[in-house]
mmCIF file of C-alpha atoms in Angstrom:
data_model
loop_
_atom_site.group_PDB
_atom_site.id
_atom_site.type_symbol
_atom_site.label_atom_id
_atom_site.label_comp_id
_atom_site.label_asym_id
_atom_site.label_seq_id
_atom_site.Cartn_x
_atom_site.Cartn_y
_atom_site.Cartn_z
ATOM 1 C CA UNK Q 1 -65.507 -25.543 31.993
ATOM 2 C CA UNK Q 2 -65.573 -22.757 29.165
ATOM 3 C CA UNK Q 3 -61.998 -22.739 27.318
ATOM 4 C CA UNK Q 4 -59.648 -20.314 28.263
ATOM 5 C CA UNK Q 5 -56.515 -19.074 26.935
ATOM 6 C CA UNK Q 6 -53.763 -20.896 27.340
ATOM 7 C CA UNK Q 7 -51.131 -20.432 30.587
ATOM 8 C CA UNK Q 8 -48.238 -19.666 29.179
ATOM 9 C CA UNK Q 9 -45.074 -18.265 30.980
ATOM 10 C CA UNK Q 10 -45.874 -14.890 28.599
ATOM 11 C CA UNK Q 11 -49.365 -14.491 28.230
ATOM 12 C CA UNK Q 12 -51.152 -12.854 25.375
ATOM 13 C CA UNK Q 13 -53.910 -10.275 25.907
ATOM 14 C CA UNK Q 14 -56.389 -9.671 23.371
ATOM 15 C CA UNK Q 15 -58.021 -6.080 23.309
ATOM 16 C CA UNK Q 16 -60.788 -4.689 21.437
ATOM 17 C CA UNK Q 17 -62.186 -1.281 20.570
ATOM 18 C CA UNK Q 18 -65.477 -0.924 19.924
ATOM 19 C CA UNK Q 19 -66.008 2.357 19.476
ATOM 20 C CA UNK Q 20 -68.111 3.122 15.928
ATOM 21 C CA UNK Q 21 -65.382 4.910 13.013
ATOM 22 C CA UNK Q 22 -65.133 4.518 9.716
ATOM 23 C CA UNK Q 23 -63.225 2.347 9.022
ATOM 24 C CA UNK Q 24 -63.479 0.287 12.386
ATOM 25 C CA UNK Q 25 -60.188 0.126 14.004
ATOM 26 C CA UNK Q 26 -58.377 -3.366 14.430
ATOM 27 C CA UNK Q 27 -58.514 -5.932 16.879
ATOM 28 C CA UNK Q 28 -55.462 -4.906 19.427
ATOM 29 C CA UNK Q 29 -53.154 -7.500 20.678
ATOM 30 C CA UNK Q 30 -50.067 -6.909 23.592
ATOM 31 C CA UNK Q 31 -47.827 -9.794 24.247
ATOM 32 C CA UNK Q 32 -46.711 -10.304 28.143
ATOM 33 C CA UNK Q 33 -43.535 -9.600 29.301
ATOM 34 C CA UNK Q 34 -43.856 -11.802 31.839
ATOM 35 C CA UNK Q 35 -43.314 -9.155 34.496
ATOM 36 C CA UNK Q 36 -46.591 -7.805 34.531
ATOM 37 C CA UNK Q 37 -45.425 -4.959 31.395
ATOM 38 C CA UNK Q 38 -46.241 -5.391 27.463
ATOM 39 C CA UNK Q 39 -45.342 -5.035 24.242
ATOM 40 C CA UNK Q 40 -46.556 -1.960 22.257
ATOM 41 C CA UNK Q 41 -49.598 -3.233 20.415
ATOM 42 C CA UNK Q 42 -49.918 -4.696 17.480
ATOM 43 C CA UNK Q 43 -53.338 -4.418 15.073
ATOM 44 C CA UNK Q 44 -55.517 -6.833 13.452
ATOM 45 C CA UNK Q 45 -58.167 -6.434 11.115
ATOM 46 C CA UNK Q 46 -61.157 -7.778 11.777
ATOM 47 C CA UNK Q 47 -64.652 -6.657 10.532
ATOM 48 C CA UNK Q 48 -67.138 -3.634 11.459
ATOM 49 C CA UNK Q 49 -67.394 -2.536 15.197
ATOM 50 C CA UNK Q 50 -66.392 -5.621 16.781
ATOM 51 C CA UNK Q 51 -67.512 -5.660 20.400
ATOM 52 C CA UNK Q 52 -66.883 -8.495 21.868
ATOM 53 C CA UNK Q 53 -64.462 -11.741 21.512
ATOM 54 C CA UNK Q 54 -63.630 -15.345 23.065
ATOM 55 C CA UNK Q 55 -60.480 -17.202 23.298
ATOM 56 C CA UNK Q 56 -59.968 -20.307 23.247
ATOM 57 C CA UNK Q 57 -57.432 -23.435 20.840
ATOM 58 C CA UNK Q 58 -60.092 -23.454 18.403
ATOM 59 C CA UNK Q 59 -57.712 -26.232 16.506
ATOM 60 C CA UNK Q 60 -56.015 -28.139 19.126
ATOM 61 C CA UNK Q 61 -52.966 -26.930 18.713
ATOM 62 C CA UNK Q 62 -52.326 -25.737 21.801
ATOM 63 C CA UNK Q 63 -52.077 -21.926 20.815
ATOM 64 C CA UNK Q 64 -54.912 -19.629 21.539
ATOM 65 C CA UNK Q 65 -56.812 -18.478 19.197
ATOM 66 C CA UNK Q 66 -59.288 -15.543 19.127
ATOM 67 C CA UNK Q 67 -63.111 -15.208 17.244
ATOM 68 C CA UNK Q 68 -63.951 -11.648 17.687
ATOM 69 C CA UNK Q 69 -68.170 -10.610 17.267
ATOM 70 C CA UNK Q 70 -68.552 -8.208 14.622
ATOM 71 C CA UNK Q 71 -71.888 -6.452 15.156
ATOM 72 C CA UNK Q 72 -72.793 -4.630 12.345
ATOM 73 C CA UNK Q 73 -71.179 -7.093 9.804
ATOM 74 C CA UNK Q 74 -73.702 -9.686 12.008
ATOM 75 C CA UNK Q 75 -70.094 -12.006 11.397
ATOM 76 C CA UNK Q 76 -67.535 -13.585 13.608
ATOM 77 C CA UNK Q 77 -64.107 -13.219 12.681
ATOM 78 C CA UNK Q 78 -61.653 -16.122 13.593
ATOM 79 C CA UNK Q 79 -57.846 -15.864 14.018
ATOM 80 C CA UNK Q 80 -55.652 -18.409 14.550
ATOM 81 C CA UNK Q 81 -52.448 -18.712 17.061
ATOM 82 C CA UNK Q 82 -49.393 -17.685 15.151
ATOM 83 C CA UNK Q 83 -51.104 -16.587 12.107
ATOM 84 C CA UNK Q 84 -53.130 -13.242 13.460
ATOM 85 C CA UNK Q 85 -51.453 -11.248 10.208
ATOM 86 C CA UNK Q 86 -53.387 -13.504 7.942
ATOM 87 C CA UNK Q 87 -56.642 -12.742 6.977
ATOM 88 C CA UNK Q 88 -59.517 -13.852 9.399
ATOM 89 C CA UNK Q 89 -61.961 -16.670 8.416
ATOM 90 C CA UNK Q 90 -65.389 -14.991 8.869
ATOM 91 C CA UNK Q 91 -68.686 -16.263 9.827
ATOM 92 C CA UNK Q 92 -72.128 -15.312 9.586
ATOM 93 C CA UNK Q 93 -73.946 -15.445 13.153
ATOM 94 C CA UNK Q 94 -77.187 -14.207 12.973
ATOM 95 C CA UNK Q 95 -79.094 -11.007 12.597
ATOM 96 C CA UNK Q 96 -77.311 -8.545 15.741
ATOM 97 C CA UNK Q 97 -74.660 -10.545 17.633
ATOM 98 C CA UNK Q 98 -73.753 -9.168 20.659
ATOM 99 C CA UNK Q 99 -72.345 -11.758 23.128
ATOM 100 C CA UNK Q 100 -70.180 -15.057 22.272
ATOM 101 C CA UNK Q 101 -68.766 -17.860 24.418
ATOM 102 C CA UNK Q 102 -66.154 -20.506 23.435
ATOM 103 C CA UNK Q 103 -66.560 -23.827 25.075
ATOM 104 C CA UNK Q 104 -66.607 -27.935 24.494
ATOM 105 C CA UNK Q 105 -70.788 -27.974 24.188
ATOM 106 C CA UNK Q 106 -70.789 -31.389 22.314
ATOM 107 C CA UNK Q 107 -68.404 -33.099 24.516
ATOM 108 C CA UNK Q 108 -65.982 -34.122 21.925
ATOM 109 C CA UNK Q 109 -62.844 -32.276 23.239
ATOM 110 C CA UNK Q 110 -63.435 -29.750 20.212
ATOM 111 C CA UNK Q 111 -64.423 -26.161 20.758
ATOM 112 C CA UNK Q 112 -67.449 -24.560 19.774
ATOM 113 C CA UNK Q 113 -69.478 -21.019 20.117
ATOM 114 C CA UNK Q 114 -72.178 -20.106 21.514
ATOM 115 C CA UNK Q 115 -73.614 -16.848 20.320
ATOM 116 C CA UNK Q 116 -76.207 -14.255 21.330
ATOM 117 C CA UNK Q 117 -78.480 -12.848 18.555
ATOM 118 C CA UNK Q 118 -79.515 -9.521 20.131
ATOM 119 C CA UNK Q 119 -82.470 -8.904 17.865
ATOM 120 C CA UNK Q 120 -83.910 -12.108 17.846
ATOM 121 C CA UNK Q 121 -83.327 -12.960 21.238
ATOM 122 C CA UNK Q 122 -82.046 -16.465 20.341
ATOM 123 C CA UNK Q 123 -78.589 -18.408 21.013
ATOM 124 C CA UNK Q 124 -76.802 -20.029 17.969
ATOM 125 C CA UNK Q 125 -74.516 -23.020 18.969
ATOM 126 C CA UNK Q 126 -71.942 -23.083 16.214
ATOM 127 C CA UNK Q 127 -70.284 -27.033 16.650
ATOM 128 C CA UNK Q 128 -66.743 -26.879 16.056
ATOM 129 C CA UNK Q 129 -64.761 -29.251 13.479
ATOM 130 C CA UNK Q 130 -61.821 -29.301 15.303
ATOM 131 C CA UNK Q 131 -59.563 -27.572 12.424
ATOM 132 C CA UNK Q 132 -60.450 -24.195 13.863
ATOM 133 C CA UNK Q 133 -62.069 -22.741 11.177
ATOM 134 C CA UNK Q 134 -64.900 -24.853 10.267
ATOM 135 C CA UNK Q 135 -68.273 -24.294 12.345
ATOM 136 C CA UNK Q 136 -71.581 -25.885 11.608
ATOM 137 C CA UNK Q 137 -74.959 -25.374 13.377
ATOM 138 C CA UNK Q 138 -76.465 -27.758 15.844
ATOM 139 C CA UNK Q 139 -79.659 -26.957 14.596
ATOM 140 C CA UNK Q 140 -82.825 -24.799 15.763
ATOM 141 C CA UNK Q 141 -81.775 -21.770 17.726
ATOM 142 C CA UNK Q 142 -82.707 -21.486 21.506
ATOM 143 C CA UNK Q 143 -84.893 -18.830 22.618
ATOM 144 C CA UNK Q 144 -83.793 -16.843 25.515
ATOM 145 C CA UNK Q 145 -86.788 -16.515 28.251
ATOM 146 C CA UNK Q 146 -86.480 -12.594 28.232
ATOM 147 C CA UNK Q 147 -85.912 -9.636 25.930
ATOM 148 C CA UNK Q 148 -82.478 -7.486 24.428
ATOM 149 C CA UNK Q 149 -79.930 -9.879 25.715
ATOM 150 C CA UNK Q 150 -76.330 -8.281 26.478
ATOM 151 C CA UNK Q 151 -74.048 -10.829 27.228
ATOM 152 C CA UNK Q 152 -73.774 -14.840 27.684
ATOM 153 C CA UNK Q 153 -71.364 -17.186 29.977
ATOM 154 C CA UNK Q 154 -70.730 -20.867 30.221
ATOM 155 C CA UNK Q 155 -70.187 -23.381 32.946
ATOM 156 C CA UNK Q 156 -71.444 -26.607 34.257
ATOM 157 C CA UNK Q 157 -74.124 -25.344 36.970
ATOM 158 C CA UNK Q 158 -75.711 -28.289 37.742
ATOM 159 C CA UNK Q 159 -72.544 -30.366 38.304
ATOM 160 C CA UNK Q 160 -73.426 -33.166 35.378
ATOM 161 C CA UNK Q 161 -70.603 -32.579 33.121
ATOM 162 C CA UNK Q 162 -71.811 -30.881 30.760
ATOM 163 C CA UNK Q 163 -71.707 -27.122 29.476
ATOM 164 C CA UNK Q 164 -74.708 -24.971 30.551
ATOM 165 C CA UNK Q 165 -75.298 -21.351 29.286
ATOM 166 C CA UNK Q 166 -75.924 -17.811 30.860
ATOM 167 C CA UNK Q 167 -77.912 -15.119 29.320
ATOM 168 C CA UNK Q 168 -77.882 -11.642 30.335
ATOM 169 C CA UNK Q 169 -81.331 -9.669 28.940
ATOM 170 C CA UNK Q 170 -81.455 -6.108 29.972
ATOM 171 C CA UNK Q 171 -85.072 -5.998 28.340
ATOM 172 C CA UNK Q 172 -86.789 -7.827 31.461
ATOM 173 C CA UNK Q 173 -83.819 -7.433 34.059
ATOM 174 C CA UNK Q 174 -83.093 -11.213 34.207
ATOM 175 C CA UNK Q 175 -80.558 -14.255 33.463
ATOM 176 C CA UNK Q 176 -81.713 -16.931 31.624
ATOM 177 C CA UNK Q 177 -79.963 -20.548 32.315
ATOM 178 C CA UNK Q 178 -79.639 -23.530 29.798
ATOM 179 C CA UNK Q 179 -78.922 -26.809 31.269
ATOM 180 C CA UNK Q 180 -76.553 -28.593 28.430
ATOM 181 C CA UNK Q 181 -77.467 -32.011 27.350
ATOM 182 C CA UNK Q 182 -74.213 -33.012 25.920
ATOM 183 C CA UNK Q 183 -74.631 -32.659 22.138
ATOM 184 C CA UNK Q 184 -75.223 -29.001 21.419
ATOM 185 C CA UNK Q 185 -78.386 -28.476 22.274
ATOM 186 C CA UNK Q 186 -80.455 -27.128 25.392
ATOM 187 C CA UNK Q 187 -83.019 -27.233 27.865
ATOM 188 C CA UNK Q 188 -85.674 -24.865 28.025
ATOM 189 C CA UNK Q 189 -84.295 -20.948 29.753
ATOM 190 C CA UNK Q 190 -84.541 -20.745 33.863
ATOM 191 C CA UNK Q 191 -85.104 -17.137 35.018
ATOM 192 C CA UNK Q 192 -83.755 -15.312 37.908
ATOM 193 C CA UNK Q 193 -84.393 -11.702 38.389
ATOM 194 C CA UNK Q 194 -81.325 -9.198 38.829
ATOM 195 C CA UNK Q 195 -80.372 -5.408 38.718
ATOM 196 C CA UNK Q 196 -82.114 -3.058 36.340
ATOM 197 C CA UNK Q 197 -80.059 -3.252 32.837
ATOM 198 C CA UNK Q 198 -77.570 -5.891 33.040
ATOM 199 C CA UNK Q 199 -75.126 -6.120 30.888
ATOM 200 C CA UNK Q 200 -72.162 -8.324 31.590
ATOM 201 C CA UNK Q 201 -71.717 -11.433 33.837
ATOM 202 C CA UNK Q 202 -69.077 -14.253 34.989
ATOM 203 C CA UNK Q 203 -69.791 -17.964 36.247
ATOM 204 C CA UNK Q 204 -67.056 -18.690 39.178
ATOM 205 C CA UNK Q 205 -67.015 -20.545 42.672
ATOM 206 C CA UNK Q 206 -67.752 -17.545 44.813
ATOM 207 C CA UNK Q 207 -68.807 -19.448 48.334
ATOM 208 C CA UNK Q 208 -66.466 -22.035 47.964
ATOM 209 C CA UNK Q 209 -69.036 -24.539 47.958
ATOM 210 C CA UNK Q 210 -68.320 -26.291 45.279
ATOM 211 C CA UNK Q 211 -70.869 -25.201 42.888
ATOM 212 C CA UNK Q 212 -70.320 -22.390 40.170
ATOM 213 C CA UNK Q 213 -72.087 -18.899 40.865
ATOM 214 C CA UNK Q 214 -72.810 -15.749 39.053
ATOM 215 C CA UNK Q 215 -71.943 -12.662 39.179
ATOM 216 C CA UNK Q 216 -73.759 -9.833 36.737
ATOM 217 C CA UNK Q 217 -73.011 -6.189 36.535
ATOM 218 C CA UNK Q 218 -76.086 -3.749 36.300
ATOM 219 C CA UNK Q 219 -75.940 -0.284 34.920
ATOM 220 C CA UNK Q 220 -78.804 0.484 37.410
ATOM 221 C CA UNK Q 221 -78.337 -1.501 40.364
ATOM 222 C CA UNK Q 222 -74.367 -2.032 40.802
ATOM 223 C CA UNK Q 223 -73.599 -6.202 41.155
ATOM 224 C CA UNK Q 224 -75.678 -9.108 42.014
ATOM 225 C CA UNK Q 225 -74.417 -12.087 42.983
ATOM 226 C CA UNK Q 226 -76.177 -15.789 42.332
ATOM 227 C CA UNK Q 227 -75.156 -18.472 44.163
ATOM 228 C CA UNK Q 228 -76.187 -22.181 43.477
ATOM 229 C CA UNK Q 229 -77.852 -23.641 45.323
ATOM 230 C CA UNK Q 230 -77.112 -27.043 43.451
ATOM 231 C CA UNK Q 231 -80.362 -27.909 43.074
ATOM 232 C CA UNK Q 232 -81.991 -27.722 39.166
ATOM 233 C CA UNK Q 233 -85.432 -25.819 39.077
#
């Protein structure tokens, strides 16, 4: 399943702004109470209009950490549990990043990213070294089977044990799904047809059956909801 931040009795909540200034404002972070309050926020810097971000213990240290998607810097900015004041280890990602997922892809118990290159309409898998700040690629980039993607997900949705990917692509109205193969790398895009302009999705259980579903938001056409039929096309 895609990494998640850690359970804690006071949980951390990472917020973003995205809105375009000069200079960008920082990444926002509120610590829990624990009673459902938080702490006034405290800032980050990151790079230019970051718009998206994952969590996950990049570093196994059992402390989340954050890598937030800076769009215009086409970067990824990493920050580690417990050291958020220092300054972020930065990544380039591609040409218009717009979408990132954290998860094990290469089945070695070490996290790695999975990001969505807006322009090209490609994913880059980013293989983590297990210190947290050292990614490499897996190699050639995976074309998404539609146009303008918006936002990705990651699950195992055909029940083999390994990571799969979701693709939103607001170009041709559609999700794309990549089966995993274990090390990195993925099959050819499925398509299934949703609302007009999607542009965010999540991957949970939503029958009960067993299987993980999806759920993606339209801006024209309100929710749609994908179960699995558990079954690979």
């Amino acid at each position: 399943m895609p990494a998640v931040s850690a359970r804690d009795t006071e949980r951390a909540l990472a917020v973003r702004e995205s809105r375009r200034r000069t200079p960008d404002p920082p990444a926002r972070w509120r610590v829990a109470r624990g009673d459902g309050s938080f702490l006034a926020a405290a800032n980050y810097a990151v790079g230019h209009h970051p718009v998206t971000l994952a969590s996950g213990d990049f570093n196994g240290d059992r402390k989340s950490d954050l890598a937030v998607v800076n769009q215009t810097d086409h970067t990824i900015s990493i920050l580690l549990g417990g050291h958020f004041g220092d300054p972020p280890v930065t990544y380039n990602v591609g040409n218009n990043p717009v979408g990132i997922v954290a998860a094990d892809l290469h089945q070695k118990g070490i996290i790695d990213f999975a990001v969505v290159d807006g322009t090209s309409s490609v994913v880059n898998i980013f293989l983590g070294g297990g210190n947290g700040t050292t990614f490499g690629s897996a190699g050639p980039t995976t074309p998404i089977a539609g146009s303008s993607p918006t936002a990705i997900t990651a699950g195992d949705f055909d029940g083999n044990g390994k990571i799969d990917l979701a693709v939103t692509n607001s170009g041709n109205d559609t999700v794309s799904i990549f089966y995993g193969t274990g090390d990195g790398l993925f099959s050819s895009p499925s398509s299934y047809a949703v609302g007009r302009n999607p542009r965010a999705l999540a991957a949970d259980d939503f029958d009960a059956a067993g299987n993980l579903d999806l759920v993606v938001s339209s801006l024209g056409a309100g929710l749609s909801v994908l179960l699995n039929s558990g079954c690979v096309p």
